[in-house]
Coordinates of C-alpha atoms and ligand atoms in Angstrom, one line a residue:
X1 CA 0.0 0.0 0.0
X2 CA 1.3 3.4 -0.6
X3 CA 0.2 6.2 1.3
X4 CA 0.8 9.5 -0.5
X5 CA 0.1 12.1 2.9
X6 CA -0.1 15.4 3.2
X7 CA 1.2 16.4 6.6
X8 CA -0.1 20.4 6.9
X9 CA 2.1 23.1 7.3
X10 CA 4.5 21.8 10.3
X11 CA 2.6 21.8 13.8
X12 CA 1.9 17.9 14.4
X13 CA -1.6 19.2 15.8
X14 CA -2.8 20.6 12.7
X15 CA -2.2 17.1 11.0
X16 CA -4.9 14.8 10.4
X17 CA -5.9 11.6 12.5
X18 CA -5.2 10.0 9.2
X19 CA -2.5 10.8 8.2
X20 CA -0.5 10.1 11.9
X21 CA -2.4 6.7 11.6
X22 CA -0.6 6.0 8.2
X23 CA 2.5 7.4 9.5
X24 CA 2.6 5.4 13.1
X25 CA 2.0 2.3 11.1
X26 CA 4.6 2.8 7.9
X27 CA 7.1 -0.1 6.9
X28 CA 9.4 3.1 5.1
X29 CA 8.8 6.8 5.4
X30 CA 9.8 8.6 2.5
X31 CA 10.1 12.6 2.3
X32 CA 12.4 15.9 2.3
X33 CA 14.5 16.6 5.0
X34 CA 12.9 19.2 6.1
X35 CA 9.4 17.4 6.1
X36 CA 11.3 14.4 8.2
X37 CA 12.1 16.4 10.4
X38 CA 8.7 17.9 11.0
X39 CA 7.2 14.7 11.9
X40 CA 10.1 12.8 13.4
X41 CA 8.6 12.8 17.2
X42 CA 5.8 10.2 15.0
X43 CA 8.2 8.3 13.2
X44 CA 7.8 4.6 14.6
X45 CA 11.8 3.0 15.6
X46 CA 10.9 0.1 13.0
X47 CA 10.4 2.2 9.8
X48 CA 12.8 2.8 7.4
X49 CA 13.1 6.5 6.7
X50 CA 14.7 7.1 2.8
X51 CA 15.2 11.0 2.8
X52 CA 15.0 12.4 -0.4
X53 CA 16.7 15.7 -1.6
X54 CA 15.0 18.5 -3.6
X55 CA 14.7 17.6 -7.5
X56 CA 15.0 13.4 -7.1
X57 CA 11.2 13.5 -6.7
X58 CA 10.7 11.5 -10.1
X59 CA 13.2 8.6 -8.5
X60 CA 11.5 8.7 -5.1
X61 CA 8.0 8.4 -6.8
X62 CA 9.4 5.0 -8.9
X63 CA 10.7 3.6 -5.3
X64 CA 7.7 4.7 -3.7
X65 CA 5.6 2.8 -6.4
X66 CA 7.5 0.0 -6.9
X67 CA 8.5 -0.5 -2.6
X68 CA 4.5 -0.4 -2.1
X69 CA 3.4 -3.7 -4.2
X70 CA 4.8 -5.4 -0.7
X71 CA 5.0 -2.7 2.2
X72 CA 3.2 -0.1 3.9
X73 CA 4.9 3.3 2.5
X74 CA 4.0 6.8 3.5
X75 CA 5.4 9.3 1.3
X76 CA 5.4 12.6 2.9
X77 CA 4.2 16.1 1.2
X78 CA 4.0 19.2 3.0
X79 CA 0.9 21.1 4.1
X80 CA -1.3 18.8 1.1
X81 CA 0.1 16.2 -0.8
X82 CA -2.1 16.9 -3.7
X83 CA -0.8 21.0 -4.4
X84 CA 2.6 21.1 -5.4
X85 CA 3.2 17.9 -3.8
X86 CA 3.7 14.4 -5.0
X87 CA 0.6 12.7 -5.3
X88 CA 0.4 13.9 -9.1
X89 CA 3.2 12.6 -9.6
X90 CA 2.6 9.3 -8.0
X91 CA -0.9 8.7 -10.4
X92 CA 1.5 9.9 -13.3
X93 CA 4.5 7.4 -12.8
X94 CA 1.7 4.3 -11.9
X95 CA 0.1 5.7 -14.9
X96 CA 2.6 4.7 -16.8
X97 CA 4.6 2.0 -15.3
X98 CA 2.4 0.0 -12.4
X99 CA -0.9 -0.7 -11.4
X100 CA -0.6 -3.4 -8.9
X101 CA 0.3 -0.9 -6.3
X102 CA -2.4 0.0 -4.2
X103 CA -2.7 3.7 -3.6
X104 CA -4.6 6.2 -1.1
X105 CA -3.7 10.2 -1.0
X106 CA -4.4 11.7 2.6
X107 CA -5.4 15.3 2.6
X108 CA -3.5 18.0 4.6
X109 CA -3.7 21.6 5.3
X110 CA -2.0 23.7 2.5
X111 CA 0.0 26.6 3.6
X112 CA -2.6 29.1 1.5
X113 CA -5.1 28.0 4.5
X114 CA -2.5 27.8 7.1
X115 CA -1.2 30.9 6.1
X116 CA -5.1 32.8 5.9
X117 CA -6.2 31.6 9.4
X118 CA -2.7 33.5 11.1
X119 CA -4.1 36.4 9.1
X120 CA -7.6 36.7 9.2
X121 CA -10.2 35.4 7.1
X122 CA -8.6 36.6 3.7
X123 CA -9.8 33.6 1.3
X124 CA -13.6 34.0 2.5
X125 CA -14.5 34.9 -1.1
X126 CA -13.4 33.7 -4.7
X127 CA -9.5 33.2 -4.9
X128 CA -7.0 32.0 -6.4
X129 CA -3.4 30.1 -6.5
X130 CA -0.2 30.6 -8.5
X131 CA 3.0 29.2 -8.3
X132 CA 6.1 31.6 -9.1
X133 CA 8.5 28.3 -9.3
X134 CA 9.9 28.1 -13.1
X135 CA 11.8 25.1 -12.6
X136 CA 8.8 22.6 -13.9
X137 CA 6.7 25.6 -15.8
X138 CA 8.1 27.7 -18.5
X139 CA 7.9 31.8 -16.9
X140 CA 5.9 33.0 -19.9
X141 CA 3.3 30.2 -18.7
X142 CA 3.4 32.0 -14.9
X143 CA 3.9 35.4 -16.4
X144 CA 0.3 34.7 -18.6
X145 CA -1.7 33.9 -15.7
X146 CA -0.1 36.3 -13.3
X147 CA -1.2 39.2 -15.8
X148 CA -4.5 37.6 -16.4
X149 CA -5.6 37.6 -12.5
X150 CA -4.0 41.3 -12.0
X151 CA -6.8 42.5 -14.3
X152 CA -9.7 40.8 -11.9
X153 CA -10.5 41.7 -8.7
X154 CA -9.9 38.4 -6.8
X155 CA -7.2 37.6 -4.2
X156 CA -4.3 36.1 -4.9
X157 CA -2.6 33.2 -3.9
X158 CA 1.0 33.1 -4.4
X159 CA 3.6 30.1 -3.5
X160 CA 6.5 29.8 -3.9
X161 CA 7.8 33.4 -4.0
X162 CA 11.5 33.2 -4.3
X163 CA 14.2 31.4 -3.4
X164 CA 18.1 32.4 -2.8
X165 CA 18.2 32.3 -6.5
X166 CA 15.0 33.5 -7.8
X167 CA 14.2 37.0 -7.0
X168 CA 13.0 38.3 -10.2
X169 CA 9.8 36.6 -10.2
X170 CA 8.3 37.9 -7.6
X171 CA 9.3 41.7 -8.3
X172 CA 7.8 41.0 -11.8
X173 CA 4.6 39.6 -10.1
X174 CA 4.5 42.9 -7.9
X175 CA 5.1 45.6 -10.9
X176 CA 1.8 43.5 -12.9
X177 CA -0.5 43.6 -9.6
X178 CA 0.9 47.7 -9.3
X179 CA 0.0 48.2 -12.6
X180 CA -3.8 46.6 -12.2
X181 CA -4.7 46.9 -9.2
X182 CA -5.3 50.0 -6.1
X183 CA -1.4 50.6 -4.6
X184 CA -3.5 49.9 -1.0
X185 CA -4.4 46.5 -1.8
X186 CA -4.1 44.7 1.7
X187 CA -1.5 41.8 1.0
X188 CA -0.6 39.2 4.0
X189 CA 2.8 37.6 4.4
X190 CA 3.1 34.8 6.2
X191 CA 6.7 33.2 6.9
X192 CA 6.7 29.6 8.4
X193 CA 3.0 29.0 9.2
X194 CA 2.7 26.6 12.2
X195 CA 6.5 26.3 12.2
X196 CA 9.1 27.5 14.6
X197 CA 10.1 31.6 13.2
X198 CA 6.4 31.7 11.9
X199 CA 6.2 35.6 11.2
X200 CA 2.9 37.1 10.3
X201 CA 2.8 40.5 8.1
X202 CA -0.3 42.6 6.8
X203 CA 0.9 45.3 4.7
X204 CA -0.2 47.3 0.5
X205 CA 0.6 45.9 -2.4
X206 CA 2.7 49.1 -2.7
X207 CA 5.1 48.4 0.0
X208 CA 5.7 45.0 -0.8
X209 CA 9.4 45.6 -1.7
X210 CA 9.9 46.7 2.0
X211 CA 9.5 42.9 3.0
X212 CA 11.2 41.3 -0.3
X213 CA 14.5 40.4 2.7
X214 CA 12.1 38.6 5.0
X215 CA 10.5 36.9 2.0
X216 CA 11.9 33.5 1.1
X217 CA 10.6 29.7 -0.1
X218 CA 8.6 29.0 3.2
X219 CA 6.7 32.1 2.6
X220 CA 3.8 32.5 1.5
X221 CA 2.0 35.7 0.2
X222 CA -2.1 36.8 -0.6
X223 CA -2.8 39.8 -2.6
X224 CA -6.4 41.0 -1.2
X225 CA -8.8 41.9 -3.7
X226 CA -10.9 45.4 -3.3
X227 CA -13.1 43.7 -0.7
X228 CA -10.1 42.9 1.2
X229 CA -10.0 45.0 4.4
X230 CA -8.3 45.1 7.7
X231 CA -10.1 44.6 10.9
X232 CA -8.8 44.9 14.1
X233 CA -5.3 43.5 12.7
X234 CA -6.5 40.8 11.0
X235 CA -6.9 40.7 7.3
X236 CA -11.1 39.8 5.8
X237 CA -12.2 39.5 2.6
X238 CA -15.9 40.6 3.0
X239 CA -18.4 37.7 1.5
X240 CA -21.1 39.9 1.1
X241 CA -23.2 39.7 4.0
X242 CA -23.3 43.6 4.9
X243 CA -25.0 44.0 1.4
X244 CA -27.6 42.3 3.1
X245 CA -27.6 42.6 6.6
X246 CA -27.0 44.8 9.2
X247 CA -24.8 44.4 11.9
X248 CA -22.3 46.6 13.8
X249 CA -21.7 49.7 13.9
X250 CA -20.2 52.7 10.4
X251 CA -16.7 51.7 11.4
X252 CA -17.0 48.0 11.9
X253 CA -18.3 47.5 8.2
X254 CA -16.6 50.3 6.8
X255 CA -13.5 48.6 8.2
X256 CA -10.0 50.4 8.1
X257 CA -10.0 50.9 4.3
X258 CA -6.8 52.0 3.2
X259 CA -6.4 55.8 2.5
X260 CA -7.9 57.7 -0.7
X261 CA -5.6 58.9 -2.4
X262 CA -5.6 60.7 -5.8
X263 CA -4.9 58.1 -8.8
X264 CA -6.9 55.4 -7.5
X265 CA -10.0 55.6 -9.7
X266 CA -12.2 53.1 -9.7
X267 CA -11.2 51.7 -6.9
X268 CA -11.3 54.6 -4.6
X269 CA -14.3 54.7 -5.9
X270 CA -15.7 51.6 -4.8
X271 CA -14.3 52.3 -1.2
X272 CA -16.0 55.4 -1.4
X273 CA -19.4 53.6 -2.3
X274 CA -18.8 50.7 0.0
X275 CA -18.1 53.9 3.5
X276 CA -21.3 55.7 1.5
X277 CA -23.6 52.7 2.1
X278 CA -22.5 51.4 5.1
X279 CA -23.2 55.4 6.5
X280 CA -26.4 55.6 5.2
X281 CA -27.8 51.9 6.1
X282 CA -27.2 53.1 9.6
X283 CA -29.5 55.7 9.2
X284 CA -31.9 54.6 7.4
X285 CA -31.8 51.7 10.0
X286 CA -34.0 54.5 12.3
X287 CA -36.5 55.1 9.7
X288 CA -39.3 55.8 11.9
X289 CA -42.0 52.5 11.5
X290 CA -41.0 49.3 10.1
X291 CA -40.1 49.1 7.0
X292 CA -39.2 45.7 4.1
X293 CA -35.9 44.8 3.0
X294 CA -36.8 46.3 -0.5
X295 CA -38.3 49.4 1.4
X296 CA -35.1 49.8 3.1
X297 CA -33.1 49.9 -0.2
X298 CA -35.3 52.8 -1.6
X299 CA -34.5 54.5 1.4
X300 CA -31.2 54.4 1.3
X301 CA -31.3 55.2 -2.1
X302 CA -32.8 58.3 -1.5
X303 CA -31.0 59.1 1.3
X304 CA -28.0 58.8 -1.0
X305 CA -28.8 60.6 -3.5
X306 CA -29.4 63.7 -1.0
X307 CA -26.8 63.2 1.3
X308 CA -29.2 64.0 4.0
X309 CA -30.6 62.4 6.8
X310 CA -33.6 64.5 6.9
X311 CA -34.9 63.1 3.5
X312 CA -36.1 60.1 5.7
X313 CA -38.3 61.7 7.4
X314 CA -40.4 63.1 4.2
X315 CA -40.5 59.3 3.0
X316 CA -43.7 57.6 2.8
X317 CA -44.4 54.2 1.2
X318 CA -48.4 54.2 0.7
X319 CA -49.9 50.8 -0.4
X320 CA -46.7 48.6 -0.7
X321 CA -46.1 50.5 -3.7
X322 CA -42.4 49.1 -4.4
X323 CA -43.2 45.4 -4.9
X324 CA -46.2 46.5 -6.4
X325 CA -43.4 49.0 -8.7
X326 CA -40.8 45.9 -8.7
X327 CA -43.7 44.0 -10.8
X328 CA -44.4 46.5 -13.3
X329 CA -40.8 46.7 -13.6
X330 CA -40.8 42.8 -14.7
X331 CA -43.8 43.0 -16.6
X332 CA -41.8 45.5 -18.2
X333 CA -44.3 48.7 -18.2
X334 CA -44.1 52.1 -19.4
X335 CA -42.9 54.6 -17.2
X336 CA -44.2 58.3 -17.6
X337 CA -42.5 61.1 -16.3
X338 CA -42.9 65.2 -16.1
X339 CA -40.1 66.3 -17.3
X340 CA -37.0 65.3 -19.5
X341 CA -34.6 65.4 -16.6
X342 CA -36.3 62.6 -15.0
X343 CA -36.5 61.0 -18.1
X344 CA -32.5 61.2 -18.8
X345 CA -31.9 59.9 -15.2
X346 CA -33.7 56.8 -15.0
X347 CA -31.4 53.4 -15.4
X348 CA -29.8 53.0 -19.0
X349 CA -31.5 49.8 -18.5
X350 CA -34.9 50.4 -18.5
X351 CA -34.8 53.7 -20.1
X352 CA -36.2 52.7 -23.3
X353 CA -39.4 52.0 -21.6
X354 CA -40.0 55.6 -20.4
X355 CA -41.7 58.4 -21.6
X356 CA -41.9 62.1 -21.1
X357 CA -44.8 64.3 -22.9
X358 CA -43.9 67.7 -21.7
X359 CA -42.2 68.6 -25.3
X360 CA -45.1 66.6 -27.0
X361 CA -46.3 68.5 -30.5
X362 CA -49.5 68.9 -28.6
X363 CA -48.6 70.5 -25.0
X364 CA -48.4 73.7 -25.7
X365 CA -52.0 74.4 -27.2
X366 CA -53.1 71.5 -24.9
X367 CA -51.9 73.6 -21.9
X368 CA -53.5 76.9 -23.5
X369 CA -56.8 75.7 -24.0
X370 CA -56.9 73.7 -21.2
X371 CA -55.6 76.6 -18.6
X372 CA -52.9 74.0 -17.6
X373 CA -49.1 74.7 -17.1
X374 CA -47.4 72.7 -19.7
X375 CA -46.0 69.6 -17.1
X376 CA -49.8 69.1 -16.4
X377 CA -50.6 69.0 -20.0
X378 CA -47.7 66.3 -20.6
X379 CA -49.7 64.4 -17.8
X380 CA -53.3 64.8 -19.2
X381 CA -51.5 64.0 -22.7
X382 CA -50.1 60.8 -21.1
X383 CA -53.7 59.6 -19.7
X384 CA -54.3 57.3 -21.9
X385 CA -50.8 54.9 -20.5
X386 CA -51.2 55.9 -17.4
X387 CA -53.3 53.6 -16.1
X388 CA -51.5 50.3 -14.7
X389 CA -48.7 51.7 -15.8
X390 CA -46.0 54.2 -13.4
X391 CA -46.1 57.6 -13.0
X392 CA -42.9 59.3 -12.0
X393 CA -44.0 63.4 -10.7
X394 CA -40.6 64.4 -10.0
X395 CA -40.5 68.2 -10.3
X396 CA -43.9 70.1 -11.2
X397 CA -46.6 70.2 -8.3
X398 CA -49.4 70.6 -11.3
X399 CA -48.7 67.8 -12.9
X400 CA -49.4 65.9 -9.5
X401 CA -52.6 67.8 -9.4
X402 CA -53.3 66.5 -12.5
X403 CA -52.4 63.1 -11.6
X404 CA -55.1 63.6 -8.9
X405 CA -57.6 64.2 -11.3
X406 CA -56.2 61.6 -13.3
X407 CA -56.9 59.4 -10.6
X408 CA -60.2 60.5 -9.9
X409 CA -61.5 59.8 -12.7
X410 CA -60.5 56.1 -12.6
X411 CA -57.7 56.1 -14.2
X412 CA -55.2 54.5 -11.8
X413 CA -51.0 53.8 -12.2
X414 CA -50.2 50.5 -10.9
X415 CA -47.2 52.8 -9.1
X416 CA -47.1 56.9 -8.4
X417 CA -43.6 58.4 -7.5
X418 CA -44.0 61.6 -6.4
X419 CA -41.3 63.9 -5.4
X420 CA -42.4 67.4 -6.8
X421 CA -40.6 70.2 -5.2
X422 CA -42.2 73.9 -4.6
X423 CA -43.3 76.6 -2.2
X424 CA -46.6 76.4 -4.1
X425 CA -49.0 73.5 -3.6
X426 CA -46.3 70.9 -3.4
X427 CA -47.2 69.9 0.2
X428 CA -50.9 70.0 -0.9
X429 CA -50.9 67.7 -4.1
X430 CA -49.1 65.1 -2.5
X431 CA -51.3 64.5 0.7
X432 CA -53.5 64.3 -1.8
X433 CA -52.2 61.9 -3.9
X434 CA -51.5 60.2 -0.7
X435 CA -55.1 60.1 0.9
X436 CA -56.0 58.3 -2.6
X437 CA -55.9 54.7 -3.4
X438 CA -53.1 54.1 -6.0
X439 CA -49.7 53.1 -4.2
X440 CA -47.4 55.5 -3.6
X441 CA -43.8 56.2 -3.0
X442 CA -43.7 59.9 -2.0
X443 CA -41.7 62.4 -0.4
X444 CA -43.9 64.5 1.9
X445 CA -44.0 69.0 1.9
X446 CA -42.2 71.4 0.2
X447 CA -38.7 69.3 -0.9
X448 CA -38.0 66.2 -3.5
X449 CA -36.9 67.0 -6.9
X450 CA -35.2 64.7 -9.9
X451 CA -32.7 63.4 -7.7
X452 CA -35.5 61.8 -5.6
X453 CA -37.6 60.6 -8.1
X454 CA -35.2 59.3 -9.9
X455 CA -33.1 57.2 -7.0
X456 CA -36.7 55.6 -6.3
X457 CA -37.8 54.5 -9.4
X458 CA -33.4 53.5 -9.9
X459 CA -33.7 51.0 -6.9
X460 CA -36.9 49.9 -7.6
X461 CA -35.4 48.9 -11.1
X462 CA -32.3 47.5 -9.5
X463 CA -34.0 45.3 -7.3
X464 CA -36.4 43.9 -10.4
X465 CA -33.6 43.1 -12.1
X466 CA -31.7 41.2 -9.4
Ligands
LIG1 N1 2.3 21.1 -0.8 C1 2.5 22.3 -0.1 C2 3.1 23.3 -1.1 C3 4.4 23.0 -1.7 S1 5.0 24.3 -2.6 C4 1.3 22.8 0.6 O1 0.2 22.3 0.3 O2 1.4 23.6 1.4 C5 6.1 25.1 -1.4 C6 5.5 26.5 -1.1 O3 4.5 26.3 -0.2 C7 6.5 27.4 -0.4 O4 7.4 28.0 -1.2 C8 5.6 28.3 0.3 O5 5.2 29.3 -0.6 C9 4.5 27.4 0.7 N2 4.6 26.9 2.1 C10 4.7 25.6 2.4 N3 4.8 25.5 3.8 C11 4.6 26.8 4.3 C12 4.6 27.3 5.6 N4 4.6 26.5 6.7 N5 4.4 28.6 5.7 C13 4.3 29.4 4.7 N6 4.4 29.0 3.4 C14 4.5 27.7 3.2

């Protein structure tokens, strides 16, 4: 029987039941060195150890296969056999020479997940793993791959880093990830996980260089992504739970995000959005009443788009108008609006679906004869798609009033958003509109505008499309 084992990264403790089982009851041991040495307090007197040295691997695999027709053999990988270890090996060479042997491969712990636990939680989300050694894979290979990951915004795995000898790869690695990705990127360092002179480092992609001395082939290194923060000294790539929940307070989820700083684009950016939400979830969080998940996403919408806490306060849902605005949205119905403005601000997305009568051929003389102002004409004009359709009222308190007489009539939207501002009748039309049946998103007296309006009706169409 040959045992291919993966002992983990060097602390007996952290190896499995397994594989000491395998190892406590080996006829030969075969491994590095160093990897003998790890487990020597194990080794039973009666086994034969056969230490192998660093590029023999191919022999050892042959002796290893051909010693286990007949004996117990364990041969040793470190952290798992099965990543940069032997056990591919092993399947190749029986692959092509033996098949009586019988073989089992014992999982260990890899230093990528010995390494992330010292530092944190920094592989909670998508990752993944390169190898900088170019003595099995030709650099362009590891060059290719490197550049490929650089461009997406995943973390980074990366073993072997260097060795006495090979220095260049990992400097060339760096200057791709510095040319892709924010200088702050957190990236963790971890030298000897679980192994005596285990040295732990969280530091930015940009000062990376500054640790190149301590940095050798026992090292391993992970390049954060940009929802890679620190927290309390430890490193976390965020799965995604505070898009959905909330817990703690600003700072905990806004985390200590490295510094903005001018050059960083898109990813200051999205730091800037990510501190943004976080700030306005935890006021929207004391929205007086209860309010729905979906609810709560208008609100902070809205809030957003104002950058003003007071804005909650004018915020009424009437008739649980946004899932009843969230199915229109699938159904894929028109939206009407007052004016252009709220017209040009709706989502790309759906914008093809919205329309605006104000500069209709007929407005004018509709408004003269009718003694309307011209945003209440664009409204009667609309009457005919208004019904079980949305109305989006985000600037002129007349064409609210017209909506009201819209609606009195029987003709009723399936959704009203109404966020007119004024001095004059604004308050008015919307309790109003409010008192009425129809559902209704609204913000209440004198203040709304375009921005309003148009970061409802945009979350309402974010959410249908999710
Ligand atoms: N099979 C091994 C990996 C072998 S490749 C495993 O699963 O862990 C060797 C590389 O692994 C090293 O250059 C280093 O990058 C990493 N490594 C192995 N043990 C480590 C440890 N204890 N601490 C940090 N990195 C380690």
């Amino acid at each position: 029987m040959l045992s291919v084992v993966g002992i983990g990264p060097g602390s007996l403790d952290l190896m499995t039941e397994r594989a000491k089982e395998r190892i406590t009851s080996a006829d030969v041991i075969m491994g590095n060195e160093r990897y003998i040495e790890l487990i020597e307090k194990i080794i039973p007197e009666s086994a034969e150890v056969i230490i192998g040295k660093m590029g023999t691997e191919v022999e050892r695999a042959k002796k290893a296969v051909e010693l286990g027709k007949h004996k117990n053999v364990v041969l040793i990988s470190g952290g798992d056999a099965g990543i940069y270890g032997m056990a591919g090996l092993i399947i190749e060479v029986i692959g092509y020479t033996e098949k009586e042997t019988k073989l089992e491969i014992i999982p260990g712990i890899t230093a990528a997940f010995a390494s992330a636990a010292l530092l944190g939680a920094p592989l909670s989300n998508d990752f993944a793993v390169v190898s900088l050694s170019d003595l099995l894979v030709p650099w362009n290979e590891i060059e290719k791959k490197l550049a490929g990951l650089a461009k997406i915004d995943i973390v980074v795995v990366i073993y072997n880093p260097m060795s006495k000898t090979r220095k260049v790869q990992l400097e060339y690695a760096h200057q791709v990830f510095m040319k892709y990705r924010d200088r702050k990127t957190l990236v963790g360092i971890v030298k000897n996980a679980e192994r005596e002179g285990c040295e732990i480092e969280i530091t930015s992609l940009e000062e990376l260089p500054d640790f190149y001395h301590r940095i050798d082939m026992s090292t391993t290194i992970i390049i954060g992504c940009s929802r890679t923060k620190k927290l309390r000294g430890l490193m976390v790539t965020r799965r995604g739970y505070e898009r959905k929940y909330n817990y703690g307070g600003v700072e905990a989820r806004h985390m200590s995000n490295p510094v903005h700083e001018p050059g960083d684009y898109v990813e200051a950016g999205s730091r800037i959005w990510e501190l943004s939400k976080a700030i306005v979830g935890d006021i929207v969080s004391k929205y007086p009443g209860p309010l729905s998940e979906n609810e709560k996403r208008v609100a902070e919408r809205v809030v957003f788009a104002n950058a003003d806490p007071s804005f909650l306060n004018l915020l009424v849902f009437k008739h649980n108008p946004v899932e009843a605005g969230i199915q229109c949205i699938k159904d894929g119905k028109i939206i009407i609006t007052d004016i252009e403005m709220v017209k040009a601000g709706i989502s790309k997305k759906y914008r093809d679906r919205v329309m605006c009568f104000l500069n209709a051929p007929k407005s004018t003389e509709t408004a003269r004869k009718e003694g309307l102002t011209k945003t209440a004409a664009g409204i009667r004009l609309a009457k005919e798609l208004i019904c079980n359709n949305i109305v989006v009222i985000g600037n002129a308190p007349s064409a609210c009033e017209e909506l009201c007489t819209l609606v009195e009539s029987g003709i009723k939207p399936d959704l009203a958003v109404i966020t007119p501002v004024g001095f004059v009748n604004a308050s008015e039309t919307k309790e109003k509109i409010l008192s009425m049946d129809v559902p209704c998103i609204a913000i209440k007296g004198s203040r709304g505008g375009t921005p309003s309006a148009v970061a409802i009706i945009n979350a309402i169409i974010e959410i249908a499309h999710q």
